[in-house]
PDB file of C-alpha atoms in Angstrom:
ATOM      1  CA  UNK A   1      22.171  11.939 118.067  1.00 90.00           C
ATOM      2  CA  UNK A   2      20.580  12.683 121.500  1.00 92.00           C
ATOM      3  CA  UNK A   3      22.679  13.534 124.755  1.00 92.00           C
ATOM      4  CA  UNK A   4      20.394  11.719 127.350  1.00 92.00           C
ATOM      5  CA  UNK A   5      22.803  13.524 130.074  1.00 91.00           C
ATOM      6  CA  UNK A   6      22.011  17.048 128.542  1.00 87.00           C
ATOM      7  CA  UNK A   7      18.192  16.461 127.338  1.00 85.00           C
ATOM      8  CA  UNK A   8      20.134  17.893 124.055  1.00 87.00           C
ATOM      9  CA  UNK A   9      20.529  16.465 120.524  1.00 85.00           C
ATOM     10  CA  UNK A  10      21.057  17.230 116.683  1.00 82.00           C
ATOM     11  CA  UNK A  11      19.438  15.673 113.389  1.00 82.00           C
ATOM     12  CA  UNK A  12      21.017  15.499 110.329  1.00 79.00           C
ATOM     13  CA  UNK A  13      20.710  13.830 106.897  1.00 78.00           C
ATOM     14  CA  UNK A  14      23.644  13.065 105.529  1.00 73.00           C
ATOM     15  CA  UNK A  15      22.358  12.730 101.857  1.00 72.00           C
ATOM     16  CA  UNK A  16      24.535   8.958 100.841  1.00 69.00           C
ATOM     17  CA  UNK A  17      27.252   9.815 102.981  1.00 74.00           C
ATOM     18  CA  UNK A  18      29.332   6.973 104.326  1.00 74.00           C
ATOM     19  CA  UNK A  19      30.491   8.899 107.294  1.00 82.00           C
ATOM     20  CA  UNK A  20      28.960  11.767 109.968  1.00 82.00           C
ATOM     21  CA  UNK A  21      31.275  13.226 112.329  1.00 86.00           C
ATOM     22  CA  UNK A  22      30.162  14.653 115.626  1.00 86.00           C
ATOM     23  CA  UNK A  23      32.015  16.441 118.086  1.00 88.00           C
ATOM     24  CA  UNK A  24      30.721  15.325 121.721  1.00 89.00           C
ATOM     25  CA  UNK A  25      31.333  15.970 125.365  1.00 91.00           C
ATOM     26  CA  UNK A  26      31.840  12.535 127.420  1.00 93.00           C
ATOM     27  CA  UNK A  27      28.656  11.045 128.403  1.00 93.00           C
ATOM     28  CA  UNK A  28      25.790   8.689 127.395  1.00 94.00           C
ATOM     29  CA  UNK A  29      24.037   9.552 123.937  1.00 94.00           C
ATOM     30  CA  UNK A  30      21.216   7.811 121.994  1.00 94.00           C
ATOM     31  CA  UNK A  31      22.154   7.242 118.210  1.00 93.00           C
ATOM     32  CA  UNK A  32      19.285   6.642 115.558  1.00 93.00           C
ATOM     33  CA  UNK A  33      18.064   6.840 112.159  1.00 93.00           C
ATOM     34  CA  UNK A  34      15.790   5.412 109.276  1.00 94.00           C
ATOM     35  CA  UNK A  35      17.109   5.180 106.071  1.00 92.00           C
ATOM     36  CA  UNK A  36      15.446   5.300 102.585  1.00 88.00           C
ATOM     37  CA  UNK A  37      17.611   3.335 100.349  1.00 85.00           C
ATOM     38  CA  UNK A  38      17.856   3.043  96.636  1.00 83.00           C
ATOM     39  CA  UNK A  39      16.241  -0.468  96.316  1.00 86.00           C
ATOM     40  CA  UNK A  40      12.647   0.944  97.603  1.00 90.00           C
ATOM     41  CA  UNK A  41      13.434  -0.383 101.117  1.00 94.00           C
ATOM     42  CA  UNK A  42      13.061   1.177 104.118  1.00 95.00           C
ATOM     43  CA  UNK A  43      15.683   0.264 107.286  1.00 96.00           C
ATOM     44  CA  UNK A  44      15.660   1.385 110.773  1.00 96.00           C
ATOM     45  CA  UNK A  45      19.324   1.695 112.588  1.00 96.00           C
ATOM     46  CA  UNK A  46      19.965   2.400 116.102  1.00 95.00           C
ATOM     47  CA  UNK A  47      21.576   2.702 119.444  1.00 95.00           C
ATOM     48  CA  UNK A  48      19.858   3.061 122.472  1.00 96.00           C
ATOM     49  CA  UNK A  49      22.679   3.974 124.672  1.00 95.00           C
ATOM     50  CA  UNK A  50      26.130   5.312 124.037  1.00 94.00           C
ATOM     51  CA  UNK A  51      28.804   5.875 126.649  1.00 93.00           C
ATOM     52  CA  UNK A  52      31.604   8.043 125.374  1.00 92.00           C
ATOM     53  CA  UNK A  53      35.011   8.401 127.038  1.00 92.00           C
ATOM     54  CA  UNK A  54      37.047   8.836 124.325  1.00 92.00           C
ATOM     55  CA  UNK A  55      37.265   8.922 120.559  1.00 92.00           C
ATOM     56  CA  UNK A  56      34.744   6.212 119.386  1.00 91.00           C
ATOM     57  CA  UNK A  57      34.025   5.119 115.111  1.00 91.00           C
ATOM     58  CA  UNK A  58      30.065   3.731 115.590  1.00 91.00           C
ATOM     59  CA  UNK A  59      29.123   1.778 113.123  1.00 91.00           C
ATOM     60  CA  UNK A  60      25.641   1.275 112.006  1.00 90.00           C
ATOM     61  CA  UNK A  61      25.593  -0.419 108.889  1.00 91.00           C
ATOM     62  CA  UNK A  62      21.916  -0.476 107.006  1.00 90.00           C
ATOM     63  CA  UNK A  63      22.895  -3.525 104.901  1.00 90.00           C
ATOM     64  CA  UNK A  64      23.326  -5.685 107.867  1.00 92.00           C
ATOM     65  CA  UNK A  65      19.449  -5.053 109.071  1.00 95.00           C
ATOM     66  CA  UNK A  66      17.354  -7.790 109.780  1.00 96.00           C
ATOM     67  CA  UNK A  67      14.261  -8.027 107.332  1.00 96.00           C
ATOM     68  CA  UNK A  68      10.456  -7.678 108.799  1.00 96.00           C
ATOM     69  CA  UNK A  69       7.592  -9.458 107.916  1.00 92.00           C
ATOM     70  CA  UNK A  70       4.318 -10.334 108.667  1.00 92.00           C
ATOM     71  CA  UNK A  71       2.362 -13.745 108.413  1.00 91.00           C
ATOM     72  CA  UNK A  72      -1.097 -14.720 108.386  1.00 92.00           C
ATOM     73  CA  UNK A  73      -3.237 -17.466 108.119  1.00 92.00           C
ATOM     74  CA  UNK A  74      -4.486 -16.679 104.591  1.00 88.00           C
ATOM     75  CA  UNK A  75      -2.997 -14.999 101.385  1.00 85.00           C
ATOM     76  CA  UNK A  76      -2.908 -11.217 102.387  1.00 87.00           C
ATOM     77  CA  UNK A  77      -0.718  -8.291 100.662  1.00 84.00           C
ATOM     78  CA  UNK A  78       0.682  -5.232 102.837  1.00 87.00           C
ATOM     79  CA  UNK A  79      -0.643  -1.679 102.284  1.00 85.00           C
ATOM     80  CA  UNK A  80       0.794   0.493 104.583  1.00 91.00           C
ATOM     81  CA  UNK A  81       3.702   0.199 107.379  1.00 95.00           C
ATOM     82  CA  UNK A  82       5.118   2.145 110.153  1.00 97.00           C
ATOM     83  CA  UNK A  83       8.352   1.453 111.851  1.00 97.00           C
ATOM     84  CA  UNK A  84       8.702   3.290 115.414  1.00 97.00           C
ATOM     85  CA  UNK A  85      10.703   3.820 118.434  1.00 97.00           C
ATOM     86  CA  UNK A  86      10.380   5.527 121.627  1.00 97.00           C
ATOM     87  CA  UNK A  87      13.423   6.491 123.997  1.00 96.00           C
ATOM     88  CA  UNK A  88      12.591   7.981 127.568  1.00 95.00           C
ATOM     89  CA  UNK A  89      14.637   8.313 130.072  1.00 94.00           C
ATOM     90  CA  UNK A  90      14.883  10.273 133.487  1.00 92.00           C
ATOM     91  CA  UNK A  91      11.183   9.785 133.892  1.00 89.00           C
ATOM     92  CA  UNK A  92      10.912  13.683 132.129  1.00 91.00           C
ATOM     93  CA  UNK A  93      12.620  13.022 128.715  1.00 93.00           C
ATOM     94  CA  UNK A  94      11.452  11.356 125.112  1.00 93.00           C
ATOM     95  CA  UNK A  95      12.975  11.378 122.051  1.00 93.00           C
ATOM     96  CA  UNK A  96      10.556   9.361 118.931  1.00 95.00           C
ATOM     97  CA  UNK A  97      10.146   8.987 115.313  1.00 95.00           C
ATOM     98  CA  UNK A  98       7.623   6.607 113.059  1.00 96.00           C
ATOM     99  CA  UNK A  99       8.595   6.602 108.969  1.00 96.00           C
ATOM    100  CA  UNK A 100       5.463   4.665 106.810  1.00 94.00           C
ATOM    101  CA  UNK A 101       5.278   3.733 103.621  1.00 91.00           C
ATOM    102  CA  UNK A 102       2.997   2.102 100.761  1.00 86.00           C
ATOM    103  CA  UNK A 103       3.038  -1.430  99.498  1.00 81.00           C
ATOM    104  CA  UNK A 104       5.476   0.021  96.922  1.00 82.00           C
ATOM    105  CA  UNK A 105       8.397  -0.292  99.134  1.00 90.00           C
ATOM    106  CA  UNK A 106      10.192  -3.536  98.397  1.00 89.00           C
ATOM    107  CA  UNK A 107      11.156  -4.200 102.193  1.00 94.00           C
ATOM    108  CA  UNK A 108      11.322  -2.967 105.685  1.00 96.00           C
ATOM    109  CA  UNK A 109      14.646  -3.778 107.941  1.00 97.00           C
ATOM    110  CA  UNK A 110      15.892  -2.870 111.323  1.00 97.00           C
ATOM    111  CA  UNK A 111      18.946  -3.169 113.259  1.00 96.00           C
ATOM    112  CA  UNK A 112      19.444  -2.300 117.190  1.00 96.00           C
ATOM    113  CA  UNK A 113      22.617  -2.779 118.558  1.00 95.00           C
ATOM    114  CA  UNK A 114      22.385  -3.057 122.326  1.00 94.00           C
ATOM    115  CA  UNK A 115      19.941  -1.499 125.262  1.00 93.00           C
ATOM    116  CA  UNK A 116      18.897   1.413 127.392  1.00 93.00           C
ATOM    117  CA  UNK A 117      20.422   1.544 130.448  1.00 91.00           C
ATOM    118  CA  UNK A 118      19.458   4.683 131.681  1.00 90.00           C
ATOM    119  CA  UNK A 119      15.781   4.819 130.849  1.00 93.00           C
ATOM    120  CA  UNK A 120      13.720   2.920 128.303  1.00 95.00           C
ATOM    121  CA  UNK A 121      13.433   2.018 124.362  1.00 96.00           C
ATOM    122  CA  UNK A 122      10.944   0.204 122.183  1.00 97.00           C
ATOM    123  CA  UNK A 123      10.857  -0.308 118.513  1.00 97.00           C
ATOM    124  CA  UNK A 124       7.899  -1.782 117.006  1.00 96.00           C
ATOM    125  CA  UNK A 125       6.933  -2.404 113.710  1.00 97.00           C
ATOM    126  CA  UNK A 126       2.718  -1.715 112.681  1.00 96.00           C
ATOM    127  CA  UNK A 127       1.436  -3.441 109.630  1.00 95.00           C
ATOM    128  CA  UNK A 128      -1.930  -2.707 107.289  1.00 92.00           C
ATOM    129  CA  UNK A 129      -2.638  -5.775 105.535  1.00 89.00           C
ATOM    130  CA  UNK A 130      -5.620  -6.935 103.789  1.00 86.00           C
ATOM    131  CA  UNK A 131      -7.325  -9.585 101.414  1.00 82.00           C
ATOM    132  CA  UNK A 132      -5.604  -8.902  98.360  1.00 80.00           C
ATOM    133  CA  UNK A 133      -7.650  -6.904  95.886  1.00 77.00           C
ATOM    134  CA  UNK A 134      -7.435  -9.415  93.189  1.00 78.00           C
ATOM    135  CA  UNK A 135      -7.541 -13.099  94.617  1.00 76.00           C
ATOM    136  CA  UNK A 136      -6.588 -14.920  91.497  1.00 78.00           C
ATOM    137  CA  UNK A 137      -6.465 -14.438  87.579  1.00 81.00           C
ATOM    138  CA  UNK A 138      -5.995 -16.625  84.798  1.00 82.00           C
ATOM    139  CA  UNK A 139      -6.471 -17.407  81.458  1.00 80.00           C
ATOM    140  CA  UNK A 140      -9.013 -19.926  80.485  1.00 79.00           C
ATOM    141  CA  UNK A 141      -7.566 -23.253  79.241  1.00 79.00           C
ATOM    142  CA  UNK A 142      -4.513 -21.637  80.642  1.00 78.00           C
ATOM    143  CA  UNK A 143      -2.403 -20.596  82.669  1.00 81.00           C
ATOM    144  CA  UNK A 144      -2.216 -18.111  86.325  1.00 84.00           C
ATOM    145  CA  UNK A 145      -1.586 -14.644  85.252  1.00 79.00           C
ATOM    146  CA  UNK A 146      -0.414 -12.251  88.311  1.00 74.00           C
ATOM    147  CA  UNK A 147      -2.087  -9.069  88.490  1.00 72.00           C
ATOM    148  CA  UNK A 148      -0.956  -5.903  90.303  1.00 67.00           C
ATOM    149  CA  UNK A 149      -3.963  -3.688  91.151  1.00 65.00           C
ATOM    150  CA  UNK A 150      -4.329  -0.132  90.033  1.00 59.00           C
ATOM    151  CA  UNK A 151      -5.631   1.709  93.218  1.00 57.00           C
ATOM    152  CA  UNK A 152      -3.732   2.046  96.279  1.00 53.00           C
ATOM    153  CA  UNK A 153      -7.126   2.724  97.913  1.00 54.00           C
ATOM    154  CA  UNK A 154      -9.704   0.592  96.534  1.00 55.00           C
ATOM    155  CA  UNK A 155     -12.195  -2.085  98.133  1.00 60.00           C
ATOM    156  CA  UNK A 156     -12.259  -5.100  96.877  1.00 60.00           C
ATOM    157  CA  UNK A 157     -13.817  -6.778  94.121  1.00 62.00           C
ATOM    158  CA  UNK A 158     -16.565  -8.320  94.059  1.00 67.00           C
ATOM    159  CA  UNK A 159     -17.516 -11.732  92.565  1.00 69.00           C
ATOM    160  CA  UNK A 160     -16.452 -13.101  89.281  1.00 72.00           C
ATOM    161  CA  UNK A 161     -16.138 -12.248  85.755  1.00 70.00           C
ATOM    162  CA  UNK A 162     -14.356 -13.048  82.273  1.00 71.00           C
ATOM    163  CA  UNK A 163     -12.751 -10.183  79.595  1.00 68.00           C
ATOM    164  CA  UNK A 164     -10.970 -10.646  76.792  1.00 68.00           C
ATOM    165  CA  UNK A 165      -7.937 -11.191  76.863  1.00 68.00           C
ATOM    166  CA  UNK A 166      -5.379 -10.242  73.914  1.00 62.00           C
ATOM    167  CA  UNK A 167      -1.506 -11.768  73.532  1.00 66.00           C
ATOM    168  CA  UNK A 168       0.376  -8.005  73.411  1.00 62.00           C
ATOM    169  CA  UNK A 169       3.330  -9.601  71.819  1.00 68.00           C
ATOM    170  CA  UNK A 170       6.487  -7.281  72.896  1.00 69.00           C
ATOM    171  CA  UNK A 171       4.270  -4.442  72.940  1.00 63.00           C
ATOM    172  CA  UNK A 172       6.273  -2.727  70.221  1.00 70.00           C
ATOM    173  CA  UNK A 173       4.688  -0.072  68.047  1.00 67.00           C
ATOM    174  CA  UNK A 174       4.384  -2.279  64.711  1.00 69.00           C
ATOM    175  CA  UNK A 175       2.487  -4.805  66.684  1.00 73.00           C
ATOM    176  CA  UNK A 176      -0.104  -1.745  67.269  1.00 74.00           C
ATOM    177  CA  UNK A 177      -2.036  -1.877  63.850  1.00 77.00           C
ATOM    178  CA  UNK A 178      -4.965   0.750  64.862  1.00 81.00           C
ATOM    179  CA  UNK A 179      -6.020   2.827  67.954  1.00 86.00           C
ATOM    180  CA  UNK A 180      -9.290   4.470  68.070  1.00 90.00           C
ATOM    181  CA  UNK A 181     -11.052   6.908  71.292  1.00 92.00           C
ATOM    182  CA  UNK A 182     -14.479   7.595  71.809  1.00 94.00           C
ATOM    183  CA  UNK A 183     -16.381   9.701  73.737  1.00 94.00           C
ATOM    184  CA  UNK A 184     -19.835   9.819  75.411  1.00 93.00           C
ATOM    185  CA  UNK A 185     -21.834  12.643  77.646  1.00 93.00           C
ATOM    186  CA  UNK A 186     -24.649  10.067  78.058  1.00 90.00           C
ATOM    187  CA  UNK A 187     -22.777   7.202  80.462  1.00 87.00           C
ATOM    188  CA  UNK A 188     -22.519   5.321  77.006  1.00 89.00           C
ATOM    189  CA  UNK A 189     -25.796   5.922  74.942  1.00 90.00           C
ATOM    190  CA  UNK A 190     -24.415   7.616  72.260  1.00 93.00           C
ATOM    191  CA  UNK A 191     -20.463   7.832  71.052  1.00 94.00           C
ATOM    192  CA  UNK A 192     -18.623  10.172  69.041  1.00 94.00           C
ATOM    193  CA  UNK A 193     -15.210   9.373  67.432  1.00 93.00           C
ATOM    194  CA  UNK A 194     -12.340  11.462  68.430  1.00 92.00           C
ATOM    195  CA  UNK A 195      -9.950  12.016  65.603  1.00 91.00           C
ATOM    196  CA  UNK A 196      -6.674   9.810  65.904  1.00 89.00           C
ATOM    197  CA  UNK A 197      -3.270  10.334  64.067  1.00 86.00           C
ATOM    198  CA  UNK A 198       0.161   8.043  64.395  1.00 81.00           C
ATOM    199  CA  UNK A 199       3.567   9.796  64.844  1.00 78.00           C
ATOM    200  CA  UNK A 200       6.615   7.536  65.296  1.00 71.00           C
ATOM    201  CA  UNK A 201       4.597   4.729  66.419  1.00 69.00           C
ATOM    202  CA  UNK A 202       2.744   6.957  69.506  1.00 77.00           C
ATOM    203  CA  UNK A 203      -0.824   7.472  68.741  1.00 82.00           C
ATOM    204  CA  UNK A 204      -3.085  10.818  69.807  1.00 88.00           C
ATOM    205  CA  UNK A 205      -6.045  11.167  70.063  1.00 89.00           C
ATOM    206  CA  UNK A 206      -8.098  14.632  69.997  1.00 90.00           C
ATOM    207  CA  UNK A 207     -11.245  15.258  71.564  1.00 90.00           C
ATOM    208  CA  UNK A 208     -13.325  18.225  71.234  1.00 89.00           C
ATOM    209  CA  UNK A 209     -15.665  19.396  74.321  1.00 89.00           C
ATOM    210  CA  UNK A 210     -17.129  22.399  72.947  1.00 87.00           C
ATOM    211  CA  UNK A 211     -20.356  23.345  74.963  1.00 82.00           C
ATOM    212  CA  UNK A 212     -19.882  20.363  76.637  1.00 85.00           C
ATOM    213  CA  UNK A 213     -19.404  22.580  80.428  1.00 84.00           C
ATOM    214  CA  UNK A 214     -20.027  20.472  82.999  1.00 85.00           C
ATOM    215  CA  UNK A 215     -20.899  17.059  81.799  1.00 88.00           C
ATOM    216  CA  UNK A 216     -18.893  13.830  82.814  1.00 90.00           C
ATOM    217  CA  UNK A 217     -17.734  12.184  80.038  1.00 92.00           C
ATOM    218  CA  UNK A 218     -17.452   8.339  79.671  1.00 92.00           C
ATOM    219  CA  UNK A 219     -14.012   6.842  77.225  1.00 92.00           C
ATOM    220  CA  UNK A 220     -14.063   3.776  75.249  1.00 92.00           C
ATOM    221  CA  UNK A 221     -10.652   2.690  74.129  1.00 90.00           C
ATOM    222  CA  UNK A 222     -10.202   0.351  70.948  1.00 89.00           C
ATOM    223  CA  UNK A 223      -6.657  -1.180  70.068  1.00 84.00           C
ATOM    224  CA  UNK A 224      -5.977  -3.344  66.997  1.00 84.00           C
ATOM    225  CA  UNK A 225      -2.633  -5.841  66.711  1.00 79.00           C
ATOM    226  CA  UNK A 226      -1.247  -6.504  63.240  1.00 77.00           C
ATOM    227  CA  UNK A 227      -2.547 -10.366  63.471  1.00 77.00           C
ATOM    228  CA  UNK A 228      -6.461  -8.658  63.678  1.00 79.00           C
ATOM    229  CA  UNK A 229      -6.624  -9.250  67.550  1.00 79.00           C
ATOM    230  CA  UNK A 230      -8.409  -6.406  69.396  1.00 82.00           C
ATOM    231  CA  UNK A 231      -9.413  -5.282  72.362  1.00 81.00           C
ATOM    232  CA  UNK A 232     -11.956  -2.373  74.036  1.00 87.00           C
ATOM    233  CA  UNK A 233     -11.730  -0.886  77.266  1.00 86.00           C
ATOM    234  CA  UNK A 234     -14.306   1.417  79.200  1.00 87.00           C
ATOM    235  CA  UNK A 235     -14.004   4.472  82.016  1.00 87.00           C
ATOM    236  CA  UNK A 236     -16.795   5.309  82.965  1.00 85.00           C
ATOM    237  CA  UNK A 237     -16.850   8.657  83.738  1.00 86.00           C
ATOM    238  CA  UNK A 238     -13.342   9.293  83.110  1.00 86.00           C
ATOM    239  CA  UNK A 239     -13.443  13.027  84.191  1.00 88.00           C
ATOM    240  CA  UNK A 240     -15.897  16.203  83.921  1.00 87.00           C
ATOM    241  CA  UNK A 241     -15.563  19.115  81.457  1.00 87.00           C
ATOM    242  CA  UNK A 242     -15.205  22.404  83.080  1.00 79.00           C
TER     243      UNK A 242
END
């Protein structure tokens, strides 16, 4: 809440509460706020100007925000976004704020109820989006399969290529048959099995780095179903012993 008469103004966060109560001279006021709501959306709500003569109930309701989006001319997928505004007035005064978040937020919204009379305000919404990381995977013979991709940061792939691909059932622990961990110091030249033991249906595995100081060491996951399907996976330098 920002007194554009005064130059003078107060944040709060109200921490889920349905009501803020603020005791104000007459005058004209600016009214904003973002708000982070349980669903992994972000919303922007705001008034530019507020004239108050008398006892006045605002009501900026989140849940009535208009949705944002983006189009473009090819298949893209959101990585970062900023919502903004920007409130001068008197040629000497500005109040702003930006909020961004990661491809993990489920939406972005914004309501603005009215206009600046004395003065100016923008909003504006400022998108990252790129080529998606992976641009299609399926199984052969079968069907689309739709990926989310581990790193936030990463470039893009490039080219094609085929894996195994194993059916993980319901991914219970009886469908788990065998786990097994090895190790290398050499990028993969030589392994060494790490011991393995299975305690209500989590498996552990141990793996001993004695006068190993220093070197990066290289995993090699193998899983086994109870139907005798199995599957390896590689990192590649995984991490360094210190």
């Amino acid at each position: 809440m920002i007194g554009t008469d005064t130059a003078k103004g107060e944040r709060r966060f109200n921490d889920g509460a349905a009501d803020q109560v603020y005791r104000l001279r007459p005058g004209a006021y600016f009214l904003s706020s973002f708000v982070d709501s349980p669903d992994m959306t972000v919303r922007y709500v705001g008034r530019p100007q507020l004239d108050l003569t008398k006892d006045t109930t605002v009501v900026l309701d989140a849940c009535k925000a208009k949705r944002l989006r983006v189009e473009t001319d090819r298949r893209s997928e959101t990585r970062t976004t900023t919502l903004a505004f920007d409130r001068s007035w008197d040629d000497t005064w500005r109040h702003a704020g930006t909020v961004s978040g990661s491809r993990l937020v489920a939406g972005y919204y914004a309501d603005v109820q009215g206009h600046a009379d004395d003065g100016e305000f923008e909003f504006g919404s400022y998108w990252r989006a790129y080529a998606p990381l992976v641009e299609k995977l399926s199984v052969v013979g079968g069907g689309d399969l739709h990926p989310v991709a581990a790193g936030l940061g990463s470039v893009n792939l490039d080219g094609t290529g085929e894996a195994a691909v194993v059916d993980a059932g319901k991914g219970t622990p009886k469908e788990l048959e065998a786990a097994g961990l090895s190790y290398s110091y050499d990028g993969g030249g030589t392994w060494t099995e790490a011991a393995t033991s299975q305690q209500g249906g989590a498996w552990t595995a141990t793996v001993n780095h004695a006068g190993a100081a220093g070197e990066p060491v290289t995993l090699k996951a193998e899983l086994t179903d109870a139907n005798g399907n199995s599957v390896t996976q590689l990192v590649a330098d995984a991490y360094a012993v210190r």
